[in-house]
Coordinates of C-alpha atoms in Angstrom, one line a residue:
M1 CA -25.7 6.5 4.3
C2 CA -23.6 5.3 8.0
G3 CA -25.8 2.1 9.0
S4 CA -26.9 1.5 5.8
T5 CA -26.9 -2.4 5.5
I6 CA -27.6 -4.5 2.4
Q7 CA -28.8 -7.7 3.0
L8 CA -29.2 -11.5 1.2
G9 CA -30.8 -13.9 2.9
S10 CA -32.5 -17.2 2.3
V11 CA -30.5 -17.7 -0.8
T12 CA -30.8 -21.1 -2.5
N13 CA -30.3 -23.5 -5.1
E14 CA -32.1 -25.4 -7.0
A15 CA -31.1 -28.7 -5.6
G16 CA -32.0 -27.5 -2.1
K17 CA -29.4 -29.4 -0.5
K18 CA -27.2 -27.1 1.5
P19 CA -28.7 -24.8 4.9
P20 CA -30.0 -21.5 3.0
W21 CA -26.9 -18.9 2.0
W22 CA -26.7 -15.1 3.5
A23 CA -24.5 -12.6 3.2
E24 CA -25.0 -8.7 4.8
I25 CA -22.7 -5.6 3.8
R26 CA -23.0 -2.6 6.1
I27 CA -21.9 1.0 5.7
L28 CA -19.7 2.1 8.7
E29 CA -18.4 5.5 7.5
G30 CA -18.7 7.5 4.8
E31 CA -20.1 9.6 1.8
I32 CA -21.9 9.2 -1.4
A33 CA -21.8 11.8 -4.0
L34 CA -24.5 11.6 -6.3
S35 CA -22.8 12.7 -9.4
H36 CA -22.2 11.1 -12.3
P37 CA -20.2 8.9 -12.4
L38 CA -21.8 7.5 -8.8
E39 CA -18.5 8.9 -6.5
I40 CA -18.3 6.3 -2.9
D41 CA -15.8 6.7 -0.4
A42 CA -17.2 4.6 2.5
T43 CA -15.8 2.1 4.9
V44 CA -17.7 -1.2 5.0
E45 CA -18.3 -4.3 7.3
L46 CA -18.9 -7.8 5.3
S47 CA -20.6 -11.0 6.9
L48 CA -20.6 -13.7 5.4
R49 CA -22.1 -17.4 5.8
D50 CA -19.7 -19.2 3.7
T51 CA -17.5 -18.6 0.2
G52 CA -19.8 -21.4 -1.7
P53 CA -21.3 -19.3 -4.1
L54 CA -18.5 -17.1 -4.7
V55 CA -16.3 -20.0 -5.1
H56 CA -18.5 -21.7 -7.6
I57 CA -19.3 -18.6 -9.5
L58 CA -15.5 -18.7 -10.0
A59 CA -15.6 -23.1 -10.5
E60 CA -17.6 -21.8 -13.5
T61 CA -15.2 -19.8 -15.1
K62 CA -11.7 -20.8 -13.7
K63 CA -10.7 -24.7 -13.9
A64 CA -8.2 -24.5 -11.3
V65 CA -11.0 -23.6 -8.9
R66 CA -13.1 -26.5 -10.0
W67 CA -10.3 -29.1 -8.5
F68 CA -10.1 -26.8 -5.4
H69 CA -13.6 -25.8 -4.7
R70 CA -14.0 -27.8 -1.6
L71 CA -11.3 -26.7 0.1
L72 CA -11.7 -23.0 -0.6
E73 CA -15.6 -23.1 0.9
I74 CA -14.5 -21.1 4.1
K75 CA -17.2 -20.9 6.9
D76 CA -17.9 -17.8 8.8
V77 CA -16.6 -15.3 6.6
T78 CA -16.1 -11.4 8.2
G79 CA -14.2 -8.6 7.1
T80 CA -13.8 -4.7 6.5
A81 CA -12.7 -2.2 4.1
R82 CA -12.2 0.8 3.3
M83 CA -13.9 1.2 -0.5
Q84 CA -13.3 4.6 -3.1
M85 CA -15.5 4.3 -6.4
G86 CA -15.2 7.5 -8.6
V87 CA -14.8 8.3 -12.5
D88 CA -11.6 6.3 -12.4
G89 CA -12.1 3.0 -11.1
T90 CA -13.3 1.6 -8.3
R91 CA -10.2 0.7 -5.0
F92 CA -10.4 -1.2 -2.1
D93 CA -7.5 -0.7 1.1
S94 CA -7.3 -1.7 4.3
I95 CA -8.7 -5.3 3.0
D96 CA -9.2 -7.7 6.7
I97 CA -11.1 -10.5 5.9
T98 CA -10.9 -13.6 8.3
G99 CA -13.3 -17.2 8.3
E100 CA -12.5 -20.4 9.2
H101 CA -8.8 -20.9 8.9
L102 CA -8.3 -17.8 6.8
H103 CA -7.3 -14.7 7.2
V104 CA -6.5 -12.1 4.6
E105 CA -4.9 -8.9 4.1
G106 CA -4.1 -6.3 1.0
F107 CA -5.8 -3.9 -1.3
M108 CA -7.1 -3.6 -4.7
A109 CA -7.5 -1.2 -7.6
F110 CA -9.2 -1.8 -10.9
G111 CA -10.9 0.8 -13.4
D112 CA -10.7 0.9 -17.4
S113 CA -6.9 1.3 -18.0
H114 CA -5.2 -0.7 -14.3
E115 CA -5.7 -3.1 -12.2
H116 CA -3.5 -3.6 -9.2
A117 CA -3.6 -5.8 -6.5
L118 CA -1.6 -7.1 -3.4
F119 CA -2.6 -9.8 -0.8
H120 CA -1.1 -11.5 2.6
V121 CA -3.3 -14.3 2.9
R122 CA -2.8 -17.6 5.6
F123 CA -4.7 -20.5 4.8
H124 CA -4.6 -23.5 7.4
G125 CA -1.4 -22.2 8.7
I126 CA 0.3 -21.5 5.5
G127 CA 1.3 -18.0 4.5
L128 CA 1.2 -16.3 0.9
A129 CA 1.8 -13.4 -1.0
I130 CA 0.2 -12.2 -4.1
E131 CA 0.4 -9.6 -6.7
L132 CA -1.7 -9.2 -9.7
R133 CA -0.5 -6.3 -12.2
E134 CA -2.1 -5.4 -15.6
G135 CA -2.4 -8.7 -15.8
E136 CA 0.9 -10.4 -14.4
H137 CA 1.0 -11.8 -11.2
H138 CA 3.9 -13.0 -8.8
F139 CA 3.7 -14.9 -5.5
T140 CA 5.8 -16.3 -2.6
L141 CA 5.9 -18.7 0.1
I142 CA 8.9 -17.9 0.8
K143 CA 8.7 -15.0 3.6
P144 CA 5.2 -13.6 2.4
R145 CA 5.2 -11.1 5.4
K146 CA 8.5 -9.7 4.4
W147 CA 7.6 -9.6 1.1
Y148 CA 4.4 -8.4 1.3
E149 CA 5.4 -5.1 3.2
E150 CA 8.2 -4.8 0.9
R151 CA 5.8 -4.5 -2.2
L152 CA 3.1 -2.4 -0.1
K153 CA 5.7 -0.2 0.6
L154 CA 6.6 0.2 -2.9
A155 CA 2.8 0.3 -4.1
G156 CA 2.1 3.0 -1.8
T157 CA 4.7 4.8 -3.4
L158 CA 3.6 4.2 -6.9
T159 CA -0.2 5.2 -5.7
N160 CA 0.7 8.4 -4.8
Q161 CA 2.7 9.1 -7.3
R162 CA -0.2 8.4 -9.2
H163 CA -3.0 9.7 -7.2
G164 CA -4.3 6.4 -6.4
S165 CA -3.6 4.0 -9.1
G166 CA -5.7 6.1 -11.4
M167 CA -8.0 7.7 -9.0
R168 CA -8.4 10.9 -9.2
G169 CA -7.1 10.8 -4.9
P170 CA -9.3 10.8 -2.4
L171 CA -12.4 11.9 -2.2
P172 CA -13.4 14.4 -0.1
V173 CA -15.4 12.5 2.4
K174 CA -17.3 14.2 6.1
R175 CA -16.3 11.3 8.8
V176 CA -19.7 10.4 10.6
V177 CA -19.6 7.4 12.9
S178 CA -22.7 5.1 12.9
Q179 CA -23.7 4.8 16.7

């Protein structure tokens, strides 16, 4: 599994007004358990030409996104995260994403009975911390780094008490680093 890559290339829209879009996801290390349901514990790397198609999909469902569509189209996006997927849901830890005027770090976990995400975002030099939990959202522009770190500590405590925000705990992983 290490070194495996999923590539989307030469993606165009019907109008063909923009250059072809591309994306790549690479598995840096990890393991897949071919069970039912599938279990994955992996560190992944992401590269996108830009966020355009993702923003377009959100704009179809969220009115507010339509207003900020151009602002949210970020070029040269790269990032890494640890992904765990199992019977109780999916979790992304150590999210670290950068792009044109953007840096995002945080985690998110979701499944049938839970959802929790916490992010620290710097966009065009402005900091913001956001937490989404069970349908409620909280955010701050005032000392966002401090607020994020405090919420992260609390989330870590909750995660340890609940064994991974609903996950059964870490999946057994054979650490293999691709060359």
